mmCIF file of C-alpha atoms in Angstrom:
data_model
loop_
_atom_site.group_PDB
_atom_site.id
_atom_site.type_symbol
_atom_site.label_atom_id
_atom_site.label_comp_id
_atom_site.label_asym_id
_atom_site.label_seq_id
_atom_site.Cartn_x
_atom_site.Cartn_y
_atom_site.Cartn_z
ATOM 1 C CA MET A 12 6.410 -22.430 13.617
ATOM 2 C CA ILE A 13 4.491 -23.386 10.482
ATOM 3 C CA SER A 14 4.989 -26.836 9.004
ATOM 4 C CA PHE A 15 4.092 -28.165 5.559
ATOM 5 C CA GLY A 16 4.847 -31.853 5.792
ATOM 6 C CA SER A 17 8.629 -32.219 5.633
ATOM 7 C CA PHE A 18 9.170 -28.458 5.230
ATOM 8 C CA ALA A 19 8.732 -25.808 7.932
ATOM 9 C CA LEU A 20 9.295 -22.164 8.782
ATOM 10 C CA LEU A 21 10.597 -22.134 12.338
ATOM 11 C CA ARG A 22 10.191 -18.359 12.890
ATOM 12 C CA PRO A 23 7.585 -17.212 10.305
ATOM 13 C CA LEU A 24 6.984 -13.744 11.816
ATOM 14 C CA TRP A 25 10.249 -12.544 10.245
ATOM 15 C CA LEU A 26 8.470 -12.666 6.875
ATOM 16 C CA LEU A 27 6.671 -9.463 7.890
ATOM 17 C CA ALA A 28 9.937 -7.506 7.643
ATOM 18 C CA PRO A 29 10.122 -7.070 3.813
ATOM 19 C CA PRO A 30 6.593 -5.607 3.444
ATOM 20 C CA ALA A 31 7.334 -3.227 6.330
ATOM 21 C CA LEU A 32 10.585 -2.148 4.655
ATOM 22 C CA LEU A 33 8.825 -1.612 1.310
ATOM 23 C CA LEU A 34 6.260 0.602 3.003
ATOM 24 C CA LEU A 35 9.054 2.579 4.679
ATOM 25 C CA LEU A 36 10.861 3.055 1.365
ATOM 26 C CA ARG A 37 7.690 4.266 -0.321
ATOM 27 C CA VAL A 38 7.086 6.807 2.422
ATOM 28 C CA SER A 39 10.692 8.053 2.346
ATOM 29 C CA GLN A 40 10.650 8.347 -1.448
ATOM 30 C CA ARG A 41 7.515 10.440 -1.294
ATOM 31 C CA ARG A 42 9.211 12.743 1.194
ATOM 32 C CA ASP A 43 12.317 13.032 -1.007
ATOM 33 C CA ALA A 44 10.122 13.761 -4.002
ATOM 34 C CA SER A 45 8.563 16.741 -2.219
ATOM 35 C CA LEU A 46 10.835 19.583 -3.405
ATOM 36 C CA GLY A 47 8.472 22.436 -2.773
ATOM 37 C CA ASP A 48 8.633 25.153 -5.486
ATOM 38 C CA TRP A 49 12.071 24.182 -6.848
ATOM 39 C CA PRO A 50 10.617 22.387 -9.905
ATOM 40 C CA ARG A 51 9.043 25.722 -10.932
ATOM 41 C CA ALA A 52 12.323 27.633 -10.625
ATOM 42 C CA PHE A 53 14.500 25.157 -12.565
ATOM 43 C CA ASP A 54 14.131 23.239 -15.771
ATOM 44 C CA ALA A 55 13.611 19.551 -15.167
ATOM 45 C CA PRO A 56 16.968 18.421 -16.725
ATOM 46 C CA LEU A 57 18.896 21.016 -14.709
ATOM 47 C CA LEU A 58 17.112 20.060 -11.492
ATOM 48 C CA ALA A 59 17.931 16.389 -12.097
ATOM 49 C CA VAL A 60 21.625 17.224 -12.551
ATOM 50 C CA LEU A 61 21.653 19.272 -9.332
ATOM 51 C CA LEU A 62 19.950 16.482 -7.408
ATOM 52 C CA ARG A 63 22.434 13.913 -8.668
ATOM 53 C CA ARG A 64 25.374 16.111 -7.651
ATOM 54 C CA GLN A 65 23.874 16.647 -4.198
ATOM 55 C CA GLY A 66 23.032 12.981 -3.783
ATOM 56 C CA GLY A 67 19.310 13.678 -3.827
ATOM 57 C CA ALA A 68 18.378 11.619 -6.844
ATOM 58 C CA ARG A 69 16.734 8.301 -6.212
ATOM 59 C CA GLU A 70 19.059 5.443 -6.993
ATOM 60 C CA THR A 71 16.660 2.679 -7.841
ATOM 61 C CA PRO A 72 19.266 -0.051 -8.478
ATOM 62 C CA ARG A 73 20.797 0.456 -5.045
ATOM 63 C CA ASP A 74 17.406 0.543 -3.386
ATOM 64 C CA GLY A 75 16.513 -2.679 -5.183
ATOM 65 C CA ALA A 76 19.712 -4.404 -4.076
ATOM 66 C CA VAL A 77 19.152 -3.376 -0.470
ATOM 67 C CA TYR A 78 15.540 -4.490 -0.597
ATOM 68 C CA TRP A 79 16.352 -7.932 -2.039
ATOM 69 C CA SER A 80 19.058 -8.385 0.574
ATOM 70 C CA VAL A 81 16.523 -7.634 3.292
ATOM 71 C CA VAL A 82 14.075 -10.090 1.711
ATOM 72 C CA LEU A 83 16.689 -12.851 1.774
ATOM 73 C CA ILE A 84 17.753 -11.955 5.319
ATOM 74 C CA ALA A 85 14.121 -12.048 6.504
ATOM 75 C CA LEU A 86 13.622 -15.398 4.785
ATOM 76 C CA ALA A 87 16.789 -16.713 6.441
ATOM 77 C CA LEU A 88 15.686 -15.484 9.871
ATOM 78 C CA SER A 89 12.264 -17.080 9.366
ATOM 79 C CA GLY A 90 14.053 -20.433 9.641
ATOM 80 C CA PRO A 91 13.340 -22.399 6.458
ATOM 81 C CA ALA A 92 13.922 -25.970 7.539
ATOM 82 C CA VAL A 93 13.594 -29.520 6.268
ATOM 83 C CA ARG A 94 12.817 -32.423 8.544
ATOM 84 C CA SER A 95 16.011 -34.203 9.465
ATOM 85 C CA ALA A 96 16.589 -37.699 8.135
ATOM 86 C CA ASP A 97 17.004 -38.781 11.767
ATOM 87 C CA GLY A 98 13.768 -37.047 12.828
ATOM 88 C CA GLY A 99 11.898 -40.340 12.846
ATOM 89 C CA GLN A 100 13.825 -41.309 15.943
ATOM 90 C CA PHE A 101 12.000 -38.563 17.869
ATOM 91 C CA ARG A 102 8.489 -38.893 16.446
ATOM 92 C CA ASN A 103 7.189 -40.904 19.418
ATOM 93 C CA LEU A 104 8.273 -38.280 21.942
ATOM 94 C CA ASP A 105 4.931 -36.467 21.683
ATOM 95 C CA ALA A 106 2.598 -39.228 20.536
ATOM 96 C CA ALA A 107 -1.172 -38.787 20.637
ATOM 97 C CA LEU A 108 -3.627 -41.444 21.818
ATOM 98 C CA ILE A 109 -7.362 -41.258 21.148
ATOM 99 C CA VAL A 110 -9.303 -43.194 23.775
ATOM 100 C CA LEU A 111 -12.844 -44.194 22.776
ATOM 101 C CA ASP A 112 -15.623 -45.234 25.126
ATOM 102 C CA VAL A 113 -17.446 -48.007 23.242
ATOM 103 C CA SER A 114 -19.514 -49.224 26.192
ATOM 104 C CA ARG A 115 -22.790 -47.824 24.824
ATOM 105 C CA SER A 116 -23.855 -48.659 21.279
ATOM 106 C CA GLU A 117 -26.126 -45.591 21.108
ATOM 107 C CA ASN A 118 -23.102 -43.335 21.643
ATOM 108 C CA LEU A 119 -20.886 -44.919 18.991
ATOM 109 C CA PRO A 120 -21.833 -42.619 16.074
ATOM 110 C CA GLN A 121 -20.896 -39.547 18.151
ATOM 111 C CA VAL A 122 -17.759 -41.160 19.532
ATOM 112 C CA THR A 123 -16.374 -42.264 16.153
ATOM 113 C CA ALA A 124 -17.288 -38.963 14.478
ATOM 114 C CA ALA A 125 -15.438 -37.022 17.186
ATOM 115 C CA ALA A 126 -12.430 -39.336 16.844
ATOM 116 C CA GLN A 127 -12.358 -38.723 13.095
ATOM 117 C CA LEU A 128 -12.376 -34.951 13.636
ATOM 118 C CA ILE A 129 -9.377 -35.280 15.945
ATOM 119 C CA LEU A 130 -7.515 -37.480 13.462
ATOM 120 C CA GLU A 131 -8.081 -34.961 10.680
ATOM 121 C CA ASN A 132 -7.066 -31.866 12.645
ATOM 122 C CA SER A 133 -4.375 -32.827 15.159
ATOM 123 C CA GLY A 134 -1.420 -32.309 12.817
ATOM 124 C CA ALA A 135 1.367 -34.540 11.560
ATOM 125 C CA ARG A 136 2.303 -36.788 14.438
ATOM 126 C CA GLN A 137 2.138 -40.404 15.551
ATOM 127 C CA LYS A 138 -1.378 -41.414 16.673
ATOM 128 C CA GLY A 139 -2.915 -44.520 18.148
ATOM 129 C CA LEU A 140 -6.383 -45.746 19.155
ATOM 130 C CA VAL A 141 -7.453 -47.232 22.477
ATOM 131 C CA LEU A 142 -10.937 -48.718 22.949
ATOM 132 C CA TYR A 143 -12.515 -49.433 26.289
ATOM 133 C CA ALA A 144 -15.659 -50.612 27.996
ATOM 134 C CA GLY A 145 -15.158 -52.819 31.043
ATOM 135 C CA ASP A 146 -11.479 -53.084 30.098
ATOM 136 C CA ALA A 147 -9.126 -51.307 27.671
ATOM 137 C CA TYR A 148 -7.423 -52.564 24.521
ATOM 138 C CA LEU A 149 -5.032 -51.144 21.951
ATOM 139 C CA ALA A 150 -6.962 -50.987 18.676
ATOM 140 C CA SER A 151 -4.057 -49.518 16.731
ATOM 141 C CA PRO A 152 -0.418 -48.875 17.661
ATOM 142 C CA LEU A 153 1.124 -45.517 16.909
ATOM 143 C CA THR A 154 1.180 -44.761 13.199
ATOM 144 C CA ASP A 155 1.478 -41.922 10.700
ATOM 145 C CA ASP A 156 -1.230 -43.460 8.522
ATOM 146 C CA GLY A 157 -4.324 -41.458 9.414
ATOM 147 C CA GLY A 158 -6.307 -43.145 6.631
ATOM 148 C CA ALA A 159 -5.821 -46.561 8.219
ATOM 149 C CA LEU A 160 -7.012 -45.248 11.575
ATOM 150 C CA GLU A 161 -10.109 -43.690 10.015
ATOM 151 C CA ALA A 162 -10.908 -46.970 8.265
ATOM 152 C CA LEU A 163 -10.581 -48.755 11.591
ATOM 153 C CA LEU A 164 -13.126 -46.412 13.154
ATOM 154 C CA PHE A 165 -15.806 -47.613 10.728
ATOM 155 C CA ALA A 166 -15.315 -51.182 11.997
ATOM 156 C CA VAL A 167 -15.877 -50.300 15.662
ATOM 157 C CA ASP A 168 -19.148 -51.523 17.178
ATOM 158 C CA ASP A 169 -20.515 -52.435 20.604
ATOM 159 C CA LYS A 170 -19.060 -55.957 20.318
ATOM 160 C CA THR A 171 -15.478 -54.844 19.625
ATOM 161 C CA VAL A 172 -14.684 -54.824 23.353
ATOM 162 C CA PRO A 173 -16.081 -57.975 24.978
ATOM 163 C CA ASP A 174 -15.957 -56.725 28.577
ATOM 164 C CA GLY A 175 -19.146 -55.107 29.852
ATOM 165 C CA GLY A 176 -19.278 -51.925 31.901
ATOM 166 C CA ALA A 177 -17.388 -48.627 31.650
ATOM 167 C CA ARG A 178 -13.960 -48.293 33.263
ATOM 168 C CA PRO A 179 -12.288 -45.084 32.054
ATOM 169 C CA ASP A 180 -9.702 -45.428 34.839
ATOM 170 C CA ARG A 181 -8.417 -48.623 33.236
ATOM 171 C CA ALA A 182 -8.386 -46.904 29.839
ATOM 172 C CA LEU A 183 -6.253 -44.012 31.126
ATOM 173 C CA ARG A 184 -3.918 -46.388 32.949
ATOM 174 C CA PHE A 185 -3.567 -48.397 29.749
ATOM 175 C CA ALA A 186 -2.898 -45.239 27.710
ATOM 176 C CA ARG A 187 -0.264 -44.149 30.199
ATOM 177 C CA GLY A 188 1.420 -47.535 29.832
ATOM 178 C CA VAL A 189 1.445 -47.219 26.029
ATOM 179 C CA LEU A 190 3.070 -43.787 26.242
ATOM 180 C CA ARG A 191 5.643 -45.133 28.678
ATOM 181 C CA ASP A 192 6.444 -48.130 26.455
ATOM 182 C CA VAL A 193 7.091 -45.986 23.357
ATOM 183 C CA GLY A 194 9.222 -43.535 25.339
ATOM 184 C CA ALA A 195 6.889 -40.553 24.929
ATOM 185 C CA LEU A 196 8.005 -37.599 27.026
ATOM 186 C CA SER A 197 5.047 -35.305 26.383
ATOM 187 C CA GLY A 198 2.136 -37.175 24.867
ATOM 188 C CA ASP A 199 -1.478 -36.126 24.446
ATOM 189 C CA VAL A 200 -4.493 -38.255 25.311
ATOM 190 C CA ALA A 201 -7.991 -37.459 24.040
ATOM 191 C CA LEU A 202 -10.741 -39.251 25.979
ATOM 192 C CA ILE A 203 -14.087 -39.411 24.138
ATOM 193 C CA SER A 204 -16.989 -40.414 26.383
ATOM 194 C CA ASP A 205 -20.253 -39.303 27.948
ATOM 195 C CA GLY A 206 -18.571 -39.366 31.364
ATOM 196 C CA GLY A 207 -20.026 -42.679 32.442
ATOM 197 C CA GLY A 208 -17.931 -44.570 34.993
ATOM 198 C CA VAL A 209 -15.731 -41.614 35.912
ATOM 199 C CA ASP A 210 -14.788 -41.860 39.581
ATOM 200 C CA ALA A 211 -11.967 -41.008 41.977
ATOM 201 C CA ARG A 212 -9.692 -43.616 40.353
ATOM 202 C CA THR A 213 -10.170 -41.957 36.985
ATOM 203 C CA HIS A 214 -9.295 -38.537 38.399
ATOM 204 C CA ALA A 215 -6.189 -40.017 39.985
ATOM 205 C CA GLU A 216 -5.108 -41.450 36.621
ATOM 206 C CA ALA A 217 -5.652 -38.068 34.967
ATOM 207 C CA ALA A 218 -3.470 -36.365 37.563
ATOM 208 C CA THR A 219 -0.777 -39.023 37.111
ATOM 209 C CA LEU A 220 -0.771 -38.457 33.351
ATOM 210 C CA ALA A 221 -0.158 -34.759 33.912
ATOM 211 C CA ALA A 222 2.542 -35.458 36.489
ATOM 212 C CA GLU A 223 4.374 -37.602 33.928
ATOM 213 C CA GLY A 224 4.408 -34.752 31.413
ATOM 214 C CA HIS A 225 1.379 -35.692 29.330
ATOM 215 C CA ALA A 226 -1.939 -33.904 28.808
ATOM 216 C CA LEU A 227 -5.437 -35.335 29.062
ATOM 217 C CA ASN A 228 -8.099 -33.728 26.874
ATOM 218 C CA THR A 229 -11.744 -34.743 27.009
ATOM 219 C CA VAL A 230 -14.478 -34.772 24.371
ATOM 220 C CA VAL A 231 -18.015 -35.063 25.709
ATOM 221 C CA VAL A 232 -20.774 -36.927 23.864
ATOM 222 C CA SER A 233 -24.383 -36.801 24.971
ATOM 223 C CA GLY A 234 -25.530 -39.824 26.934
ATOM 224 C CA PRO A 235 -27.279 -41.113 30.060
ATOM 225 C CA ALA A 236 -24.696 -39.514 32.348
ATOM 226 C CA GLY A 237 -26.076 -36.091 31.384
ATOM 227 C CA ALA A 238 -24.855 -32.953 33.110
ATOM 228 C CA MET A 239 -23.063 -34.911 35.801
ATOM 229 C CA GLY A 240 -21.011 -36.755 33.211
ATOM 230 C CA ARG A 241 -20.203 -33.486 31.470
ATOM 231 C CA ALA A 242 -18.980 -31.983 34.740
ATOM 232 C CA GLU A 243 -16.837 -35.058 35.445
ATOM 233 C CA MET A 244 -15.248 -34.863 31.981
ATOM 234 C CA ALA A 245 -14.445 -31.186 32.458
ATOM 235 C CA ALA A 246 -12.873 -31.958 35.826
ATOM 236 C CA LEU A 247 -10.804 -34.741 34.248
ATOM 237 C CA ALA A 248 -9.413 -32.317 31.667
ATOM 238 C CA ALA A 249 -8.511 -29.896 34.458
ATOM 239 C CA ASP A 250 -6.746 -32.671 36.379
ATOM 240 C CA GLY A 251 -4.895 -33.669 33.212
ATOM 241 C CA HIS A 252 -3.862 -30.112 32.251
ATOM 242 C CA GLY A 253 -5.839 -30.365 29.022
ATOM 243 C CA VAL A 254 -8.965 -28.911 27.437
ATOM 244 C CA THR A 255 -12.546 -30.131 27.169
ATOM 245 C CA GLU A 256 -15.140 -29.690 24.440
ATOM 246 C CA ASP A 257 -18.396 -31.129 23.104
ATOM 247 C CA ALA A 258 -18.212 -33.821 20.423
ATOM 248 C CA ALA A 259 -19.481 -31.467 17.716
ATOM 249 C CA ARG A 260 -16.468 -29.225 18.369
ATOM 250 C CA ALA A 261 -13.862 -31.953 18.751
ATOM 251 C CA ALA A 262 -11.714 -30.135 16.164
ATOM 252 C CA THR A 263 -11.025 -27.530 18.872
ATOM 253 C CA VAL A 264 -9.436 -30.231 21.013
ATOM 254 C CA ALA A 265 -7.431 -31.414 17.998
ATOM 255 C CA LEU A 266 -6.183 -27.864 17.427
ATOM 256 C CA ALA A 267 -5.102 -27.609 21.073
ATOM 257 C CA ILE A 268 -3.186 -30.879 20.692
ATOM 258 C CA ALA A 269 -1.480 -29.648 17.505
ATOM 259 C CA ASN A 270 -0.580 -26.277 19.052
ATOM 260 C CA ARG A 271 0.829 -27.944 22.145
ATOM 261 C CA ARG A 272 3.158 -29.995 19.974
ATOM 262 C CA ILE A 273 4.305 -26.918 18.027
ATOM 263 C CA ALA A 274 4.994 -25.052 21.291
ATOM 264 C CA ARG A 275 7.092 -27.956 22.568
ATOM 265 C CA VAL A 276 9.152 -28.083 19.387
ATOM 266 C CA GLU A 277 9.690 -24.308 19.362
ATOM 267 C CA GLN A 278 10.723 -24.021 23.001
ATOM 268 C CA GLY A 279 12.859 -27.124 23.365
ATOM 269 C CA ALA A 280 16.165 -28.392 22.054
ATOM 270 C CA ARG A 281 14.258 -30.955 19.998
ATOM 271 C CA ARG A 282 13.846 -28.468 17.167
ATOM 272 C CA ALA A 283 17.542 -28.718 16.346
ATOM 273 C CA LEU A 284 17.216 -32.507 16.284
ATOM 274 C CA GLU A 285 14.030 -32.772 14.223
ATOM 275 C CA TRP A 286 14.648 -29.949 11.734
ATOM 276 C CA ARG A 287 17.644 -28.913 9.659
ATOM 277 C CA ASP A 288 17.654 -25.091 9.492
ATOM 278 C CA TYR A 289 18.953 -23.690 6.177
ATOM 279 C CA GLY A 290 18.743 -20.052 7.259
ATOM 280 C CA ARG A 291 22.535 -19.671 7.464
ATOM 281 C CA LEU A 292 22.942 -20.589 3.804
ATOM 282 C CA LEU A 293 20.368 -17.965 2.844
ATOM 283 C CA LEU A 294 22.290 -15.351 4.826
ATOM 284 C CA LEU A 295 25.261 -15.965 2.539
ATOM 285 C CA LEU A 296 23.009 -15.448 -0.487
ATOM 286 C CA ALA A 297 21.734 -12.210 1.050
ATOM 287 C CA ALA A 298 25.235 -10.750 0.778
ATOM 288 C CA ALA A 299 25.279 -11.193 -3.015
ATOM 289 C CA PRO A 300 23.021 -8.221 -3.925
ATOM 290 C CA LEU A 301 25.011 -5.956 -1.595
ATOM 291 C CA LEU A 302 28.311 -7.034 -3.144
ATOM 292 C CA LEU A 303 26.914 -6.385 -6.617
ATOM 293 C CA MET A 304 25.760 -2.949 -5.507
ATOM 294 C CA LEU A 305 29.210 -2.078 -4.117
ATOM 295 C CA ARG A 306 30.877 -3.310 -7.276
ATOM 296 C CA GLY A 307 28.545 -1.196 -9.405
ATOM 297 C CA SER A 308 29.204 1.925 -7.329
ATOM 298 C CA ARG A 309 32.988 1.569 -7.816
ATOM 299 C CA SER A 310 32.786 1.142 -11.556
#
């Protein structure tokens, strides 16, 4: 599936069919054009008449009609679709939450930069921000307005969350509650931290997220936790059935989140609810060139 805002191609690989057909026609025409030494034995006008009587002449109009029918059929099978007017009712089903560790002021530039990369690359979906230090808070509810979320990131500092310490377990529990409250069936959580404060409770929350149908992805920033924190963050992503990456490559995590959403839409019944497929109408149009060709052959 490839989406362009409110427009999408549900099965884009079918668009490869027309170029393949054109190549096949070119090859077959070259074979038909190979008449050996016959052009030397007959005058060109006489040879053309003989070929027409034997059905060997190339009939370009018919070939063109067949080709354009195949083009329209391939376009129809590719699933041109427009987002349904009722699609907004389902937009929270796969919401994304970005959870930022703001417990260390020295880490904030990395944390906010990684969050911005995820916002820019995670596709068209509802997103929200959760901030945590010693406790967790909802900085922004789910929204389609990525610009507003990016503006909010610039206002985050080490005093935004008043509670000291680092409790990622509370942050994940809070994120899980947000996803439950909005009715998300398969949300994505991106935890951005240096791994400080990760303990058995945090791993338990990650496993619970996965058990409830969500995915936990982790983005690692450099900090005092060092290699141990990096290992803990990787283990969290494994517990949460997600991916892990360094802050400089946070776009990779965003791409995984976007691809996971596309896979869910393609494989589930939700596609019929979110998108109105106009392929059937194009199939009717595909019959027009063939009907014109048949009419021309009778006349």
